[in-house]
Amino acid sequence: MDSDRRESPALIRLWRIYKTTKEMCADRGYEMIDEDLEISLAEFKSRFSKESDGEPDRSRMHFSAKPSTLMLAKYTDPPTPKNPDPQPQTGSLWIEFTPDENVGLKQLRDFMQHLVTGNYWSGILICPKPITGMALRLLRGSGGLDEGPPGGVEVFVEQDLLVNITKHELVPKHVLLSKEEKNQLLARYRLKETQLPRIQVTDPVARYLGLRRGQVVKIIRRSETAGRYASYRWAI
């Protein structure tokens, strides 16, 4: 603890954000090594601080991630006669920590071009401050633009990742269902997906998990009488 107090607030802050980002990727199903998930402040400083002043260098914090076998399975539709060999609707991810205080159209387009050039399925851009209105409008359509990656782009403000919200005792566990599991759920209860309770994709936990519209998430809560019980939400 004493060593933590000697470090700069900026270094400690970015260390926490980096750890939360790694945890978020792992919770989504990407392959992460334990050393990164449990990185100490001293190790973070050794790897990412500038020699000149000891402050964190965001340009050295970028990383990529590959989906695990389980994640690939969850994002692959069940085979059908028309599509006997469906391909997973996910792939490699690139995460970038930009030092730019004001991220606008140019920075966002450059980021998207990097994703396309590197053959990444999707990307996450982490900014010190919210992006501009023009960049936000481009972002909302990035998944359908020829210039963008197939999986689209997500943008987080650093403040949103300072704390891992899923570790809060009042936040229940959320588990994404595969399309096959979703179909089995609807068949079991004879429901249409529109009859399920809903969760906005802008919900903080939905953003953390990268939920897409149409997906169903299982929410597991503790109960004093039943031990645990599950409910389901349809992402819109």
Short mmCIF file of N, CA, C and O in Angstrom, two decimals, residues 46-116:
data_model
loop_
_atom_site.label_atom_id
_atom_site.label_comp_id
_atom_site.label_asym_id
_atom_site.label_seq_id
_atom_site.Cartn_x
_atom_site.Cartn_y
_atom_site.Cartn_z
N SER A 46 6.40 -1.13 -14.78
CA SER A 46 7.58 -1.60 -15.49
C SER A 46 7.33 -1.75 -16.99
O SER A 46 8.20 -1.44 -17.81
N ARG A 47 6.13 -2.18 -17.36
CA ARG A 47 5.82 -2.45 -18.75
C ARG A 47 5.34 -1.22 -19.53
O ARG A 47 5.60 -1.09 -20.73
N PHE A 48 4.65 -0.30 -18.84
CA PHE A 48 3.95 0.74 -19.59
C PHE A 48 4.30 2.18 -19.23
O PHE A 48 3.74 3.10 -19.81
N SER A 49 5.19 2.40 -18.28
CA SER A 49 5.51 3.78 -17.93
C SER A 49 6.68 4.31 -18.77
O SER A 49 7.52 3.54 -19.25
N LYS A 50 6.71 5.62 -18.93
CA LYS A 50 7.79 6.26 -19.68
C LYS A 50 9.03 6.37 -18.80
O LYS A 50 8.93 6.63 -17.60
N GLU A 51 10.20 6.19 -19.41
CA GLU A 51 11.43 6.29 -18.65
C GLU A 51 11.69 7.72 -18.21
O GLU A 51 12.31 7.97 -17.18
N SER A 52 11.19 8.68 -18.99
CA SER A 52 11.48 10.09 -18.71
C SER A 52 10.85 10.58 -17.42
O SER A 52 11.49 11.24 -16.60
N ASP A 53 9.56 10.26 -17.23
CA ASP A 53 8.86 10.81 -16.06
C ASP A 53 8.07 9.77 -15.27
O ASP A 53 7.45 10.10 -14.25
N GLY A 54 8.06 8.52 -15.70
CA GLY A 54 7.35 7.48 -14.97
C GLY A 54 5.85 7.47 -15.19
O GLY A 54 5.14 6.65 -14.61
N GLU A 55 5.37 8.38 -16.04
CA GLU A 55 3.94 8.43 -16.31
C GLU A 55 3.56 7.33 -17.32
O GLU A 55 4.39 6.90 -18.11
N PRO A 56 2.30 6.88 -17.31
CA PRO A 56 1.91 5.80 -18.23
C PRO A 56 1.92 6.23 -19.68
O PRO A 56 1.57 7.36 -20.02
N ASP A 57 2.32 5.31 -20.55
CA ASP A 57 2.35 5.55 -21.98
C ASP A 57 1.25 4.69 -22.62
O ASP A 57 1.38 3.48 -22.78
N ARG A 58 0.14 5.34 -22.98
CA ARG A 58 -1.02 4.60 -23.51
C ARG A 58 -0.69 3.85 -24.80
O ARG A 58 -1.27 2.81 -25.06
N SER A 59 0.24 4.38 -25.59
CA SER A 59 0.55 3.75 -26.87
C SER A 59 1.17 2.37 -26.69
O SER A 59 1.21 1.58 -27.64
N ARG A 60 1.64 2.05 -25.50
CA ARG A 60 2.22 0.73 -25.23
C ARG A 60 1.22 -0.22 -24.58
O ARG A 60 1.55 -1.37 -24.30
N MET A 61 0.01 0.25 -24.34
CA MET A 61 -0.99 -0.56 -23.65
C MET A 61 -1.92 -1.30 -24.61
O MET A 61 -2.74 -2.11 -24.18
N HIS A 62 -1.83 -1.02 -25.91
CA HIS A 62 -2.72 -1.68 -26.87
C HIS A 62 -2.50 -3.20 -26.83
O HIS A 62 -1.39 -3.68 -26.58
N PHE A 63 -3.55 -3.95 -27.13
CA PHE A 63 -3.39 -5.40 -27.22
C PHE A 63 -4.50 -5.99 -28.09
O PHE A 63 -5.51 -5.34 -28.37
N SER A 64 -4.29 -7.22 -28.53
CA SER A 64 -5.29 -7.94 -29.30
C SER A 64 -5.74 -9.16 -28.52
O SER A 64 -5.06 -9.60 -27.58
N ALA A 65 -6.88 -9.72 -28.93
CA ALA A 65 -7.42 -10.89 -28.24
C ALA A 65 -8.12 -11.80 -29.24
O ALA A 65 -8.76 -11.32 -30.17
N LYS A 66 -7.99 -13.09 -29.01
CA LYS A 66 -8.66 -14.08 -29.86
C LYS A 66 -9.80 -14.74 -29.08
O LYS A 66 -9.66 -15.00 -27.88
N PRO A 67 -10.90 -15.02 -29.75
CA PRO A 67 -12.01 -15.68 -29.06
C PRO A 67 -11.66 -17.12 -28.69
O PRO A 67 -10.97 -17.82 -29.43
N SER A 68 -12.14 -17.53 -27.52
CA SER A 68 -11.94 -18.91 -27.08
C SER A 68 -12.85 -19.84 -27.88
O SER A 68 -13.76 -19.40 -28.59
N THR A 69 -12.62 -21.15 -27.73
CA THR A 69 -13.46 -22.14 -28.40
C THR A 69 -14.91 -22.01 -27.96
O THR A 69 -15.84 -22.10 -28.78
N LEU A 70 -15.12 -21.76 -26.66
CA LEU A 70 -16.48 -21.59 -26.14
C LEU A 70 -17.14 -20.36 -26.73
O LEU A 70 -18.33 -20.40 -27.09
N MET A 71 -16.41 -19.27 -26.85
CA MET A 71 -16.97 -18.05 -27.43
C MET A 71 -17.33 -18.27 -28.90
O MET A 71 -18.40 -17.83 -29.35
N LEU A 72 -16.47 -18.94 -29.64
CA LEU A 72 -16.76 -19.23 -31.05
C LEU A 72 -18.04 -20.04 -31.18
O LEU A 72 -18.86 -19.79 -32.07
N ALA A 73 -18.23 -20.99 -30.27
CA ALA A 73 -19.44 -21.82 -30.30
C ALA A 73 -20.69 -20.99 -30.03
O ALA A 73 -21.73 -21.18 -30.67
N LYS A 74 -20.59 -20.05 -29.08
CA LYS A 74 -21.74 -19.23 -28.73
C LYS A 74 -22.14 -18.28 -29.86
O LYS A 74 -23.30 -17.88 -29.95
N TYR A 75 -21.18 -17.92 -30.67
CA TYR A 75 -21.45 -16.97 -31.75
C TYR A 75 -21.59 -17.65 -33.11
O TYR A 75 -21.49 -17.00 -34.14
N THR A 76 -21.82 -18.96 -33.09
CA THR A 76 -22.04 -19.70 -34.32
C THR A 76 -23.48 -20.21 -34.36
O THR A 76 -23.93 -20.88 -33.43
N ASP A 77 -24.20 -19.89 -35.42
CA ASP A 77 -25.59 -20.35 -35.56
C ASP A 77 -25.64 -21.86 -35.73
O ASP A 77 -24.71 -22.46 -36.29
N PRO A 78 -26.72 -22.50 -35.29
CA PRO A 78 -26.88 -23.93 -35.54
C PRO A 78 -26.92 -24.21 -37.03
O PRO A 78 -27.44 -23.40 -37.81
N PRO A 79 -26.37 -25.34 -37.49
CA PRO A 79 -26.40 -25.65 -38.92
C PRO A 79 -27.82 -25.89 -39.43
O PRO A 79 -28.68 -26.37 -38.69
N THR A 80 -28.06 -25.52 -40.66
CA THR A 80 -29.35 -25.72 -41.32
C THR A 80 -29.10 -26.32 -42.70
O THR A 80 -27.96 -26.30 -43.18
N PRO A 81 -30.15 -26.85 -43.34
CA PRO A 81 -29.95 -27.37 -44.70
C PRO A 81 -29.39 -26.33 -45.66
O PRO A 81 -28.57 -26.66 -46.52
N LYS A 82 -29.80 -25.08 -45.50
CA LYS A 82 -29.30 -24.02 -46.38
C LYS A 82 -27.89 -23.59 -46.00
O LYS A 82 -27.14 -23.11 -46.84
N ASN A 83 -27.57 -23.74 -44.74
CA ASN A 83 -26.24 -23.35 -44.26
C ASN A 83 -25.69 -24.45 -43.35
O ASN A 83 -25.72 -24.32 -42.12
N PRO A 84 -25.19 -25.54 -43.94
CA PRO A 84 -24.74 -26.67 -43.13
C PRO A 84 -23.45 -26.41 -42.35
O PRO A 84 -23.15 -27.14 -41.40
N ASP A 85 -22.71 -25.40 -42.75
CA ASP A 85 -21.44 -25.11 -42.07
C ASP A 85 -21.36 -23.63 -41.72
O ASP A 85 -20.58 -22.86 -42.31
N PRO A 86 -22.17 -23.18 -40.75
CA PRO A 86 -22.17 -21.75 -40.39
C PRO A 86 -20.85 -21.33 -39.77
O PRO A 86 -20.22 -22.08 -39.02
N GLN A 87 -20.45 -20.11 -40.07
CA GLN A 87 -19.21 -19.57 -39.54
C GLN A 87 -19.51 -18.68 -38.32
O GLN A 87 -20.55 -18.03 -38.26
N PRO A 88 -18.61 -18.65 -37.36
CA PRO A 88 -18.84 -17.82 -36.16
C PRO A 88 -18.92 -16.34 -36.50
O PRO A 88 -18.15 -15.85 -37.33
N GLN A 89 -19.86 -15.66 -35.87
CA GLN A 89 -20.03 -14.23 -36.09
C GLN A 89 -19.21 -13.44 -35.07
O GLN A 89 -19.71 -12.55 -34.37
N THR A 90 -17.97 -13.80 -34.98
CA THR A 90 -17.03 -13.09 -34.12
C THR A 90 -15.63 -13.45 -34.58
O THR A 90 -15.44 -14.28 -35.48
N GLY A 91 -14.63 -12.81 -33.99
CA GLY A 91 -13.26 -13.05 -34.39
C GLY A 91 -12.30 -12.26 -33.53
O GLY A 91 -12.63 -11.88 -32.39
N SER A 92 -11.13 -11.99 -34.06
CA SER A 92 -10.10 -11.30 -33.29
C SER A 92 -10.52 -9.87 -32.96
O SER A 92 -11.23 -9.21 -33.73
N LEU A 93 -10.05 -9.40 -31.83
CA LEU A 93 -10.40 -8.08 -31.30
C LEU A 93 -9.14 -7.26 -31.08
O LEU A 93 -8.13 -7.80 -30.60
N TRP A 94 -9.21 -5.97 -31.42
CA TRP A 94 -8.09 -5.06 -31.15
C TRP A 94 -8.55 -3.99 -30.17
O TRP A 94 -9.60 -3.37 -30.37
N ILE A 95 -7.77 -3.79 -29.10
CA ILE A 95 -8.10 -2.80 -28.08
C ILE A 95 -7.01 -1.74 -28.08
O ILE A 95 -5.81 -2.05 -28.00
N GLU A 96 -7.44 -0.50 -28.16
CA GLU A 96 -6.49 0.61 -28.25
C GLU A 96 -6.83 1.68 -27.22
O GLU A 96 -7.98 2.07 -27.07
N PHE A 97 -5.79 2.15 -26.53
CA PHE A 97 -5.92 3.23 -25.54
C PHE A 97 -5.37 4.51 -26.18
O PHE A 97 -4.15 4.68 -26.29
N THR A 98 -6.26 5.37 -26.60
CA THR A 98 -5.79 6.58 -27.28
C THR A 98 -5.44 7.67 -26.25
O THR A 98 -6.15 7.85 -25.26
N PRO A 99 -4.35 8.40 -26.49
CA PRO A 99 -4.00 9.52 -25.60
C PRO A 99 -4.73 10.80 -25.97
O PRO A 99 -4.67 11.79 -25.23
N ASP A 100 -5.42 10.82 -27.13
CA ASP A 100 -6.06 12.04 -27.61
C ASP A 100 -7.24 12.43 -26.71
O ASP A 100 -8.15 11.63 -26.47
N GLU A 101 -7.21 13.66 -26.24
CA GLU A 101 -8.30 14.16 -25.39
C GLU A 101 -9.58 14.33 -26.19
O GLU A 101 -10.68 14.10 -25.68
N ASN A 102 -9.45 14.75 -27.45
CA ASN A 102 -10.62 14.97 -28.30
C ASN A 102 -10.57 14.02 -29.49
O ASN A 102 -9.81 14.24 -30.43
N VAL A 103 -11.38 12.98 -29.43
CA VAL A 103 -11.44 12.00 -30.51
C VAL A 103 -12.59 12.37 -31.44
O VAL A 103 -13.75 12.37 -31.04
N GLY A 104 -12.24 12.68 -32.68
CA GLY A 104 -13.24 13.06 -33.67
C GLY A 104 -13.26 12.10 -34.84
O GLY A 104 -12.81 10.95 -34.75
N LEU A 105 -13.76 12.59 -35.98
CA LEU A 105 -13.90 11.75 -37.16
C LEU A 105 -12.57 11.18 -37.63
O LEU A 105 -12.47 10.00 -37.97
N LYS A 106 -11.53 12.01 -37.64
CA LYS A 106 -10.23 11.55 -38.16
C LYS A 106 -9.70 10.39 -37.33
O LYS A 106 -9.28 9.36 -37.87
N GLN A 107 -9.68 10.55 -36.01
CA GLN A 107 -9.14 9.50 -35.15
C GLN A 107 -9.95 8.22 -35.26
O GLN A 107 -9.39 7.12 -35.29
N LEU A 108 -11.29 8.37 -35.35
CA LEU A 108 -12.13 7.19 -35.44
C LEU A 108 -11.94 6.48 -36.78
O LEU A 108 -11.86 5.25 -36.84
N ARG A 109 -11.85 7.24 -37.85
CA ARG A 109 -11.62 6.64 -39.17
C ARG A 109 -10.25 5.95 -39.23
O ARG A 109 -10.11 4.86 -39.81
N ASP A 110 -9.24 6.57 -38.64
CA ASP A 110 -7.91 5.95 -38.60
C ASP A 110 -7.95 4.64 -37.83
O ASP A 110 -7.32 3.64 -38.23
N PHE A 111 -8.69 4.62 -36.74
CA PHE A 111 -8.82 3.41 -35.94
C PHE A 111 -9.51 2.31 -36.73
O PHE A 111 -9.08 1.15 -36.75
N MET A 112 -10.60 2.67 -37.41
CA MET A 112 -11.34 1.70 -38.21
C MET A 112 -10.48 1.16 -39.35
O MET A 112 -10.52 -0.03 -39.67
N GLN A 113 -9.69 2.03 -39.96
CA GLN A 113 -8.81 1.59 -41.04
C GLN A 113 -7.76 0.61 -40.52
O GLN A 113 -7.41 -0.37 -41.20
N HIS A 114 -7.26 0.86 -39.32
CA HIS A 114 -6.30 -0.07 -38.70
C HIS A 114 -6.92 -1.44 -38.50
O HIS A 114 -6.27 -2.47 -38.74
N LEU A 115 -8.17 -1.47 -38.08
CA LEU A 115 -8.86 -2.75 -37.87
C LEU A 115 -9.03 -3.50 -39.18
O LEU A 115 -8.81 -4.72 -39.23
N VAL A 116 -9.41 -2.78 -40.23
CA VAL A 116 -9.60 -3.43 -41.54
C VAL A 116 -8.26 -3.94 -42.08
O VAL A 116 -8.16 -5.08 -42.55
#
